[in-house]
């Protein structure tokens, strides 16, 4: 596959009746999320939220994989570039040093954006195939429902970097605590069927039926009244927050950045000297 043009879009937005489909479109990089994709996703979700004709949003990934996580090494990694603040009022990370820069950026593009998207008042359905790893988990977890293909797998291997988990640390709410610990302690992949057994995934379907079965579920949900859907979503989200999700995310985010700072003092960089190749080798 030839490399994409420098200005190639990272996200596609499609609408069919009451269902909007947002497609991550960097298949040559397994839909690794750079900042351009993050803000393109935010644009797409904002468009869906503002469109009175849209009642349900589907999030999908082009190609063989849903998302391999944050972009930590593609030719279009753009973590150094400035972007307008949308998820909070923390200052821009550019021109800052050390923890001030990293905390500011990740407060915006990772934790802040995921919280923002979780509050979208229309049901969101993740359509997951192949890899759903680290930052990919974050995107799937902010969705209300997950349909996974039989070849899908889920993993958060960032403990290999000495970091306690991804920035949107919903692990103990989407999984039983001991399973969450196993996922983190080993970095191993969880199959779609295991995720379904544990309640993290709603449905598992054959790979060639993923799009159609996701569309069927989205259409079924879209039959409900818009206000009823919005209030039901809010009620469940509030229940999770009363169970500690909101404060738990803040607490884990602080530990995440303690790990970055420790790595910066004791290793080659805030990622503990790990890049894509090293992460793959460590995972064998």
PDB file of C-alpha atoms in Angstrom:
ATOM      1  CA  UNK A   1       0.000   0.000   0.000  1.00  0.00           C
ATOM      2  CA  UNK A   2       1.497   3.412  -0.962  1.00  0.00           C
ATOM      3  CA  UNK A   3       1.951   5.961   1.835  1.00  0.00           C
ATOM      4  CA  UNK A   4      -0.899   8.459   2.231  1.00  0.00           C
ATOM      5  CA  UNK A   5      -0.607  12.028   1.037  1.00  0.00           C
ATOM      6  CA  UNK A   6       0.591  14.436   3.738  1.00  0.00           C
ATOM      7  CA  UNK A   7      -2.841  16.069   3.883  1.00  0.00           C
ATOM      8  CA  UNK A   8      -4.872  12.851   3.612  1.00  0.00           C
ATOM      9  CA  UNK A   9      -7.903  12.804   5.937  1.00  0.00           C
ATOM     10  CA  UNK A  10      -7.571  10.593   8.991  1.00  0.00           C
ATOM     11  CA  UNK A  11     -11.318  10.168   9.590  1.00  0.00           C
ATOM     12  CA  UNK A  12     -14.310   9.599   7.309  1.00  0.00           C
ATOM     13  CA  UNK A  13     -17.854  10.610   8.240  1.00  0.00           C
ATOM     14  CA  UNK A  14     -20.852   8.896   6.691  1.00  0.00           C
ATOM     15  CA  UNK A  15     -24.553   9.046   7.424  1.00  0.00           C
ATOM     16  CA  UNK A  16     -27.264   6.540   6.558  1.00  0.00           C
ATOM     17  CA  UNK A  17     -30.663   7.559   7.860  1.00  0.00           C
ATOM     18  CA  UNK A  18     -30.502   8.045  11.639  1.00  0.00           C
ATOM     19  CA  UNK A  19     -27.062   6.410  11.958  1.00  0.00           C
ATOM     20  CA  UNK A  20     -23.788   8.302  11.539  1.00  0.00           C
ATOM     21  CA  UNK A  21     -20.655   6.221  11.015  1.00  0.00           C
ATOM     22  CA  UNK A  22     -17.275   7.653  11.971  1.00  0.00           C
ATOM     23  CA  UNK A  23     -14.393   5.692  10.431  1.00  0.00           C
ATOM     24  CA  UNK A  24     -10.761   5.991  11.516  1.00  0.00           C
ATOM     25  CA  UNK A  25      -8.887   5.974   8.229  1.00  0.00           C
ATOM     26  CA  UNK A  26      -5.181   5.272   8.734  1.00  0.00           C
ATOM     27  CA  UNK A  27      -5.253   1.564   7.833  1.00  0.00           C
ATOM     28  CA  UNK A  28      -1.615   1.599   6.720  1.00  0.00           C
ATOM     29  CA  UNK A  29      -0.718   2.335  10.384  1.00  0.00           C
ATOM     30  CA  UNK A  30      -3.419   0.136  11.936  1.00  0.00           C
ATOM     31  CA  UNK A  31      -5.357   3.324  12.700  1.00  0.00           C
ATOM     32  CA  UNK A  32      -2.789   4.560  15.186  1.00  0.00           C
ATOM     33  CA  UNK A  33      -4.116   7.805  16.618  1.00  0.00           C
ATOM     34  CA  UNK A  34      -2.095  10.947  16.000  1.00  0.00           C
ATOM     35  CA  UNK A  35      -3.341  14.383  17.065  1.00  0.00           C
ATOM     36  CA  UNK A  36      -4.791  15.020  13.603  1.00  0.00           C
ATOM     37  CA  UNK A  37      -6.998  11.961  14.035  1.00  0.00           C
ATOM     38  CA  UNK A  38      -8.018  12.974  17.563  1.00  0.00           C
ATOM     39  CA  UNK A  39      -9.281  16.354  16.421  1.00  0.00           C
ATOM     40  CA  UNK A  40     -10.866  14.876  13.296  1.00  0.00           C
ATOM     41  CA  UNK A  41     -12.747  12.436  15.519  1.00  0.00           C
ATOM     42  CA  UNK A  42     -13.881  15.334  17.676  1.00  0.00           C
ATOM     43  CA  UNK A  43     -15.113  17.172  14.572  1.00  0.00           C
ATOM     44  CA  UNK A  44     -17.042  14.110  13.439  1.00  0.00           C
ATOM     45  CA  UNK A  45     -18.612  13.453  16.835  1.00  0.00           C
ATOM     46  CA  UNK A  46     -19.536  17.123  17.055  1.00  0.00           C
ATOM     47  CA  UNK A  47     -21.217  16.946  13.659  1.00  0.00           C
ATOM     48  CA  UNK A  48     -23.193  13.881  14.709  1.00  0.00           C
ATOM     49  CA  UNK A  49     -24.216  15.511  17.987  1.00  0.00           C
ATOM     50  CA  UNK A  50     -25.457  18.655  16.224  1.00  0.00           C
ATOM     51  CA  UNK A  51     -27.403  16.828  13.498  1.00  0.00           C
ATOM     52  CA  UNK A  52     -30.996  16.348  14.647  1.00  0.00           C
ATOM     53  CA  UNK A  53     -31.366  13.556  12.123  1.00  0.00           C
ATOM     54  CA  UNK A  54     -28.686  11.421  13.786  1.00  0.00           C
ATOM     55  CA  UNK A  55     -29.771   9.224  16.685  1.00  0.00           C
ATOM     56  CA  UNK A  56     -26.882   6.733  16.920  1.00  0.00           C
ATOM     57  CA  UNK A  57     -23.157   6.984  16.165  1.00  0.00           C
ATOM     58  CA  UNK A  58     -21.011   4.034  15.038  1.00  0.00           C
ATOM     59  CA  UNK A  59     -17.226   4.208  15.498  1.00  0.00           C
ATOM     60  CA  UNK A  60     -15.237   1.920  13.191  1.00  0.00           C
ATOM     61  CA  UNK A  61     -11.719   1.475  11.864  1.00  0.00           C
ATOM     62  CA  UNK A  62     -10.759   1.040   8.204  1.00  0.00           C
ATOM     63  CA  UNK A  63      -8.737  -2.003   7.182  1.00  0.00           C
ATOM     64  CA  UNK A  64      -7.780  -5.021   9.234  1.00  0.00           C
ATOM     65  CA  UNK A  65      -7.678  -3.367  12.656  1.00  0.00           C
ATOM     66  CA  UNK A  66      -9.840  -1.100  14.780  1.00  0.00           C
ATOM     67  CA  UNK A  67      -6.889   0.757  16.332  1.00  0.00           C
ATOM     68  CA  UNK A  68      -3.392  -0.137  17.470  1.00  0.00           C
ATOM     69  CA  UNK A  69      -3.439   2.761  19.949  1.00  0.00           C
ATOM     70  CA  UNK A  70      -1.589   6.042  20.208  1.00  0.00           C
ATOM     71  CA  UNK A  71       0.800   6.987  17.426  1.00  0.00           C
ATOM     72  CA  UNK A  72       4.250   6.564  18.965  1.00  0.00           C
ATOM     73  CA  UNK A  73       6.281   6.133  15.799  1.00  0.00           C
ATOM     74  CA  UNK A  74       4.660   6.640  12.378  1.00  0.00           C
ATOM     75  CA  UNK A  75       5.992   9.179   9.852  1.00  0.00           C
ATOM     76  CA  UNK A  76       2.988  11.403  10.623  1.00  0.00           C
ATOM     77  CA  UNK A  77       3.329  11.460  14.391  1.00  0.00           C
ATOM     78  CA  UNK A  78       2.463  15.044  15.300  1.00  0.00           C
ATOM     79  CA  UNK A  79       2.649  15.259  19.085  1.00  0.00           C
ATOM     80  CA  UNK A  80       4.858  18.355  18.765  1.00  0.00           C
ATOM     81  CA  UNK A  81       2.237  20.426  16.940  1.00  0.00           C
ATOM     82  CA  UNK A  82      -0.175  22.868  18.632  1.00  0.00           C
ATOM     83  CA  UNK A  83      -3.939  22.430  18.485  1.00  0.00           C
ATOM     84  CA  UNK A  84      -6.836  24.482  19.863  1.00  0.00           C
ATOM     85  CA  UNK A  85      -8.028  23.499  23.333  1.00  0.00           C
ATOM     86  CA  UNK A  86     -11.391  21.713  23.226  1.00  0.00           C
ATOM     87  CA  UNK A  87     -11.523  19.292  26.135  1.00  0.00           C
ATOM     88  CA  UNK A  88     -10.396  21.694  28.842  1.00  0.00           C
ATOM     89  CA  UNK A  89      -8.684  24.991  29.636  1.00  0.00           C
ATOM     90  CA  UNK A  90      -5.221  23.631  30.377  1.00  0.00           C
ATOM     91  CA  UNK A  91      -2.639  25.570  28.357  1.00  0.00           C
ATOM     92  CA  UNK A  92      -1.050  24.360  25.149  1.00  0.00           C
ATOM     93  CA  UNK A  93       1.813  21.891  25.518  1.00  0.00           C
ATOM     94  CA  UNK A  94       4.032  23.452  22.851  1.00  0.00           C
ATOM     95  CA  UNK A  95       6.994  25.460  24.108  1.00  0.00           C
ATOM     96  CA  UNK A  96       6.843  23.780  27.521  1.00  0.00           C
ATOM     97  CA  UNK A  97       9.329  21.352  29.021  1.00  0.00           C
ATOM     98  CA  UNK A  98       9.121  18.048  30.830  1.00  0.00           C
ATOM     99  CA  UNK A  99       6.037  17.075  32.793  1.00  0.00           C
ATOM    100  CA  UNK A 100       4.373  20.421  32.108  1.00  0.00           C
ATOM    101  CA  UNK A 101       4.279  19.694  28.388  1.00  0.00           C
ATOM    102  CA  UNK A 102       3.258  16.045  28.590  1.00  0.00           C
ATOM    103  CA  UNK A 103       0.617  16.581  31.278  1.00  0.00           C
ATOM    104  CA  UNK A 104      -0.910  19.468  29.325  1.00  0.00           C
ATOM    105  CA  UNK A 105      -1.056  17.519  26.068  1.00  0.00           C
ATOM    106  CA  UNK A 106      -2.390  14.273  27.519  1.00  0.00           C
ATOM    107  CA  UNK A 107      -4.958  16.119  29.640  1.00  0.00           C
ATOM    108  CA  UNK A 108      -6.338  17.425  26.363  1.00  0.00           C
ATOM    109  CA  UNK A 109      -5.934  14.788  23.671  1.00  0.00           C
ATOM    110  CA  UNK A 110      -6.303  11.618  25.745  1.00  0.00           C
ATOM    111  CA  UNK A 111      -8.150  11.880  29.058  1.00  0.00           C
ATOM    112  CA  UNK A 112     -10.020  15.076  28.215  1.00  0.00           C
ATOM    113  CA  UNK A 113     -11.182  13.998  24.782  1.00  0.00           C
ATOM    114  CA  UNK A 114     -12.328  10.587  26.006  1.00  0.00           C
ATOM    115  CA  UNK A 115     -14.380  12.195  28.759  1.00  0.00           C
ATOM    116  CA  UNK A 116     -15.830  14.648  26.253  1.00  0.00           C
ATOM    117  CA  UNK A 117     -16.832  11.858  23.861  1.00  0.00           C
ATOM    118  CA  UNK A 118     -18.311   9.698  26.624  1.00  0.00           C
ATOM    119  CA  UNK A 119     -20.769  12.530  27.277  1.00  0.00           C
ATOM    120  CA  UNK A 120     -22.025  12.670  23.684  1.00  0.00           C
ATOM    121  CA  UNK A 121     -25.812  12.447  24.321  1.00  0.00           C
ATOM    122  CA  UNK A 122     -26.438   9.929  21.551  1.00  0.00           C
ATOM    123  CA  UNK A 123     -25.625   6.224  21.865  1.00  0.00           C
ATOM    124  CA  UNK A 124     -22.258   5.222  20.416  1.00  0.00           C
ATOM    125  CA  UNK A 125     -21.496   1.739  19.094  1.00  0.00           C
ATOM    126  CA  UNK A 126     -17.910   0.571  18.559  1.00  0.00           C
ATOM    127  CA  UNK A 127     -17.405  -1.830  15.656  1.00  0.00           C
ATOM    128  CA  UNK A 128     -14.156  -3.626  16.467  1.00  0.00           C
ATOM    129  CA  UNK A 129     -12.023  -5.935  14.352  1.00  0.00           C
ATOM    130  CA  UNK A 130      -8.421  -7.026  14.708  1.00  0.00           C
ATOM    131  CA  UNK A 131      -6.328  -5.033  17.152  1.00  0.00           C
ATOM    132  CA  UNK A 132      -7.942  -2.906  19.829  1.00  0.00           C
ATOM    133  CA  UNK A 133      -4.837  -2.054  21.806  1.00  0.00           C
ATOM    134  CA  UNK A 134      -4.029   0.578  24.456  1.00  0.00           C
ATOM    135  CA  UNK A 135      -5.392   3.842  23.016  1.00  0.00           C
ATOM    136  CA  UNK A 136      -7.765   1.722  20.942  1.00  0.00           C
ATOM    137  CA  UNK A 137      -9.273   0.439  24.174  1.00  0.00           C
ATOM    138  CA  UNK A 138      -9.931   4.010  25.233  1.00  0.00           C
ATOM    139  CA  UNK A 139     -11.940   4.685  22.096  1.00  0.00           C
ATOM    140  CA  UNK A 140     -13.950   1.474  22.419  1.00  0.00           C
ATOM    141  CA  UNK A 141     -14.588   2.060  26.126  1.00  0.00           C
ATOM    142  CA  UNK A 142     -16.117   5.505  25.659  1.00  0.00           C
ATOM    143  CA  UNK A 143     -18.702   3.866  23.406  1.00  0.00           C
ATOM    144  CA  UNK A 144     -21.907   2.564  24.956  1.00  0.00           C
ATOM    145  CA  UNK A 145     -21.988  -0.741  23.073  1.00  0.00           C
ATOM    146  CA  UNK A 146     -19.244  -2.850  21.475  1.00  0.00           C
ATOM    147  CA  UNK A 147     -19.715  -5.279  18.604  1.00  0.00           C
ATOM    148  CA  UNK A 148     -16.554  -7.292  17.950  1.00  0.00           C
ATOM    149  CA  UNK A 149     -15.568  -9.630  15.168  1.00  0.00           C
ATOM    150  CA  UNK A 150     -14.311 -13.078  16.066  1.00  0.00           C
ATOM    151  CA  UNK A 151     -10.759 -12.052  15.149  1.00  0.00           C
ATOM    152  CA  UNK A 152     -10.770  -9.000  17.449  1.00  0.00           C
ATOM    153  CA  UNK A 153      -8.422  -8.849  20.419  1.00  0.00           C
ATOM    154  CA  UNK A 154      -7.981  -6.405  23.266  1.00  0.00           C
ATOM    155  CA  UNK A 155      -4.809  -5.503  25.166  1.00  0.00           C
ATOM    156  CA  UNK A 156      -3.196  -2.790  27.263  1.00  0.00           C
ATOM    157  CA  UNK A 157       0.533  -3.592  27.196  1.00  0.00           C
ATOM    158  CA  UNK A 158       1.868  -0.242  28.429  1.00  0.00           C
ATOM    159  CA  UNK A 159       3.037  -1.704  31.749  1.00  0.00           C
ATOM    160  CA  UNK A 160       5.969  -2.803  29.581  1.00  0.00           C
ATOM    161  CA  UNK A 161       6.858   0.910  29.550  1.00  0.00           C
ATOM    162  CA  UNK A 162       6.650   1.033  33.334  1.00  0.00           C
ATOM    163  CA  UNK A 163       3.320   2.886  33.025  1.00  0.00           C
ATOM    164  CA  UNK A 164       0.260   1.608  34.951  1.00  0.00           C
ATOM    165  CA  UNK A 165      -2.148   1.697  32.008  1.00  0.00           C
ATOM    166  CA  UNK A 166      -3.581   3.987  29.360  1.00  0.00           C
ATOM    167  CA  UNK A 167      -4.681   7.509  30.231  1.00  0.00           C
ATOM    168  CA  UNK A 168      -8.422   6.777  30.280  1.00  0.00           C
ATOM    169  CA  UNK A 169      -8.097   4.189  33.039  1.00  0.00           C
ATOM    170  CA  UNK A 170     -11.546   2.580  32.945  1.00  0.00           C
ATOM    171  CA  UNK A 171     -10.171  -0.951  33.445  1.00  0.00           C
ATOM    172  CA  UNK A 172     -11.771  -1.698  36.867  1.00  0.00           C
ATOM    173  CA  UNK A 173     -15.178  -0.501  35.609  1.00  0.00           C
ATOM    174  CA  UNK A 174     -15.313  -2.415  32.333  1.00  0.00           C
ATOM    175  CA  UNK A 175     -13.711  -5.556  33.790  1.00  0.00           C
ATOM    176  CA  UNK A 176     -13.674  -7.328  37.152  1.00  0.00           C
ATOM    177  CA  UNK A 177     -10.684  -6.031  39.171  1.00  0.00           C
ATOM    178  CA  UNK A 178      -8.681  -9.282  39.060  1.00  0.00           C
ATOM    179  CA  UNK A 179      -9.187  -9.566  35.322  1.00  0.00           C
ATOM    180  CA  UNK A 180      -8.145  -5.941  34.916  1.00  0.00           C
ATOM    181  CA  UNK A 181      -4.973  -6.692  36.882  1.00  0.00           C
ATOM    182  CA  UNK A 182      -4.219  -9.748  34.753  1.00  0.00           C
ATOM    183  CA  UNK A 183      -4.690  -7.720  31.559  1.00  0.00           C
ATOM    184  CA  UNK A 184      -2.230  -5.109  32.870  1.00  0.00           C
ATOM    185  CA  UNK A 185       0.270  -7.380  34.638  1.00  0.00           C
ATOM    186  CA  UNK A 186       0.759  -9.674  31.631  1.00  0.00           C
ATOM    187  CA  UNK A 187       0.074  -7.387  28.669  1.00  0.00           C
ATOM    188  CA  UNK A 188      -1.552 -10.425  27.052  1.00  0.00           C
ATOM    189  CA  UNK A 189      -4.290 -10.232  24.454  1.00  0.00           C
ATOM    190  CA  UNK A 190      -7.891 -10.886  25.425  1.00  0.00           C
ATOM    191  CA  UNK A 191      -9.987 -12.566  22.760  1.00  0.00           C
ATOM    192  CA  UNK A 192     -13.347 -11.235  21.663  1.00  0.00           C
ATOM    193  CA  UNK A 193     -15.103 -14.240  23.161  1.00  0.00           C
ATOM    194  CA  UNK A 194     -13.393 -13.758  26.532  1.00  0.00           C
ATOM    195  CA  UNK A 195     -14.319 -10.064  26.472  1.00  0.00           C
ATOM    196  CA  UNK A 196     -17.920 -11.064  25.718  1.00  0.00           C
ATOM    197  CA  UNK A 197     -17.931 -13.572  28.552  1.00  0.00           C
ATOM    198  CA  UNK A 198     -16.847 -10.813  30.942  1.00  0.00           C
ATOM    199  CA  UNK A 199     -19.417  -8.311  29.701  1.00  0.00           C
ATOM    200  CA  UNK A 200     -16.985  -5.895  28.064  1.00  0.00           C
ATOM    201  CA  UNK A 201     -18.311  -6.747  24.570  1.00  0.00           C
ATOM    202  CA  UNK A 202     -21.998  -6.953  23.719  1.00  0.00           C
ATOM    203  CA  UNK A 203     -21.856  -9.172  20.632  1.00  0.00           C
ATOM    204  CA  UNK A 204     -19.277 -11.264  18.789  1.00  0.00           C
ATOM    205  CA  UNK A 205     -19.901 -11.869  15.082  1.00  0.00           C
ATOM    206  CA  UNK A 206     -18.076 -13.349  12.084  1.00  0.00           C
ATOM    207  CA  UNK A 207     -15.596 -10.927  10.547  1.00  0.00           C
ATOM    208  CA  UNK A 208     -17.434 -10.715   7.229  1.00  0.00           C
ATOM    209  CA  UNK A 209     -20.652  -9.789   9.052  1.00  0.00           C
ATOM    210  CA  UNK A 210     -19.229  -7.127  11.359  1.00  0.00           C
ATOM    211  CA  UNK A 211     -20.393  -4.045   9.470  1.00  0.00           C
ATOM    212  CA  UNK A 212     -23.847  -5.462   8.753  1.00  0.00           C
ATOM    213  CA  UNK A 213     -24.464  -6.723  12.284  1.00  0.00           C
ATOM    214  CA  UNK A 214     -23.247  -3.444  13.775  1.00  0.00           C
ATOM    215  CA  UNK A 215     -25.572  -1.544  11.448  1.00  0.00           C
ATOM    216  CA  UNK A 216     -28.465  -3.785  12.507  1.00  0.00           C
ATOM    217  CA  UNK A 217     -27.854  -3.064  16.177  1.00  0.00           C
ATOM    218  CA  UNK A 218     -27.462   0.668  15.545  1.00  0.00           C
ATOM    219  CA  UNK A 219     -30.717   0.717  13.565  1.00  0.00           C
ATOM    220  CA  UNK A 220     -32.499  -1.147  16.365  1.00  0.00           C
ATOM    221  CA  UNK A 221     -31.314   1.386  18.927  1.00  0.00           C
ATOM    222  CA  UNK A 222     -32.282   4.261  16.608  1.00  0.00           C
ATOM    223  CA  UNK A 223     -35.924   3.144  16.799  1.00  0.00           C
ATOM    224  CA  UNK A 224     -36.059   4.525  20.351  1.00  0.00           C
ATOM    225  CA  UNK A 225     -36.954   8.164  21.119  1.00  0.00           C
ATOM    226  CA  UNK A 226     -33.914  10.447  21.031  1.00  0.00           C
ATOM    227  CA  UNK A 227     -34.603  12.024  24.428  1.00  0.00           C
ATOM    228  CA  UNK A 228     -35.197   8.652  26.043  1.00  0.00           C
ATOM    229  CA  UNK A 229     -31.869   7.382  24.700  1.00  0.00           C
ATOM    230  CA  UNK A 230     -30.034  10.473  25.924  1.00  0.00           C
ATOM    231  CA  UNK A 231     -31.498  10.224  29.418  1.00  0.00           C
ATOM    232  CA  UNK A 232     -30.895   6.470  29.670  1.00  0.00           C
ATOM    233  CA  UNK A 233     -27.268   6.966  28.647  1.00  0.00           C
ATOM    234  CA  UNK A 234     -26.842   9.757  31.163  1.00  0.00           C
ATOM    235  CA  UNK A 235     -28.403   7.665  33.936  1.00  0.00           C
ATOM    236  CA  UNK A 236     -25.978   4.786  33.401  1.00  0.00           C
ATOM    237  CA  UNK A 237     -22.981   7.120  33.067  1.00  0.00           C
ATOM    238  CA  UNK A 238     -23.950   8.848  36.306  1.00  0.00           C
ATOM    239  CA  UNK A 239     -24.201   5.471  38.040  1.00  0.00           C
ATOM    240  CA  UNK A 240     -20.662   4.648  36.910  1.00  0.00           C
ATOM    241  CA  UNK A 241     -19.454   7.999  38.199  1.00  0.00           C
ATOM    242  CA  UNK A 242     -21.133   7.361  41.560  1.00  0.00           C
ATOM    243  CA  UNK A 243     -19.173   4.105  41.624  1.00  0.00           C
ATOM    244  CA  UNK A 244     -15.994   6.163  41.385  1.00  0.00           C
ATOM    245  CA  UNK A 245     -15.193   6.234  37.673  1.00  0.00           C
ATOM    246  CA  UNK A 246     -14.683   9.998  37.389  1.00  0.00           C
ATOM    247  CA  UNK A 247     -12.423  10.343  40.440  1.00  0.00           C
ATOM    248  CA  UNK A 248     -10.712   7.051  39.609  1.00  0.00           C
ATOM    249  CA  UNK A 249      -9.720   8.394  36.200  1.00  0.00           C
ATOM    250  CA  UNK A 250      -8.161  11.461  37.824  1.00  0.00           C
ATOM    251  CA  UNK A 251      -6.262   9.363  40.337  1.00  0.00           C
ATOM    252  CA  UNK A 252      -4.903   6.923  37.742  1.00  0.00           C
ATOM    253  CA  UNK A 253      -3.980   9.801  35.406  1.00  0.00           C
ATOM    254  CA  UNK A 254      -1.737  11.196  38.138  1.00  0.00           C
ATOM    255  CA  UNK A 255      -0.026   7.811  38.538  1.00  0.00           C
ATOM    256  CA  UNK A 256       0.348   7.615  34.755  1.00  0.00           C
ATOM    257  CA  UNK A 257       2.320  10.859  34.795  1.00  0.00           C
ATOM    258  CA  UNK A 258       4.356   9.857  37.807  1.00  0.00           C
ATOM    259  CA  UNK A 259       5.472   6.909  35.667  1.00  0.00           C
ATOM    260  CA  UNK A 260       6.374   9.199  32.749  1.00  0.00           C
ATOM    261  CA  UNK A 261       8.422  11.414  35.103  1.00  0.00           C
ATOM    262  CA  UNK A 262      10.178   8.384  36.605  1.00  0.00           C
ATOM    263  CA  UNK A 263      11.043   7.091  33.137  1.00  0.00           C
ATOM    264  CA  UNK A 264      12.408  10.487  32.128  1.00  0.00           C
ATOM    265  CA  UNK A 265      14.782  10.417  35.120  1.00  0.00           C
ATOM    266  CA  UNK A 266      15.862   6.789  34.942  1.00  0.00           C
ATOM    267  CA  UNK A 267      15.509   5.705  31.302  1.00  0.00           C
ATOM    268  CA  UNK A 268      16.034   7.040  27.817  1.00  0.00           C
ATOM    269  CA  UNK A 269      12.729   8.915  27.618  1.00  0.00           C
ATOM    270  CA  UNK A 270       9.254   9.192  29.220  1.00  0.00           C
ATOM    271  CA  UNK A 271       8.237   5.959  27.460  1.00  0.00           C
ATOM    272  CA  UNK A 272      10.978   3.985  29.163  1.00  0.00           C
ATOM    273  CA  UNK A 273      12.938   3.726  25.937  1.00  0.00           C
ATOM    274  CA  UNK A 274      10.190   1.683  24.313  1.00  0.00           C
ATOM    275  CA  UNK A 275       9.112   2.148  20.697  1.00  0.00           C
ATOM    276  CA  UNK A 276       6.800   0.112  18.462  1.00  0.00           C
ATOM    277  CA  UNK A 277       9.492  -2.451  17.645  1.00  0.00           C
ATOM    278  CA  UNK A 278      10.522  -2.858  21.283  1.00  0.00           C
ATOM    279  CA  UNK A 279       6.911  -3.238  22.396  1.00  0.00           C
ATOM    280  CA  UNK A 280       6.363  -6.002  19.849  1.00  0.00           C
ATOM    281  CA  UNK A 281       9.560  -7.784  20.842  1.00  0.00           C
ATOM    282  CA  UNK A 282       8.748  -7.548  24.540  1.00  0.00           C
ATOM    283  CA  UNK A 283       5.335  -9.018  23.846  1.00  0.00           C
ATOM    284  CA  UNK A 284       6.627 -12.228  22.360  1.00  0.00           C
TER     285      UNK A 284
END
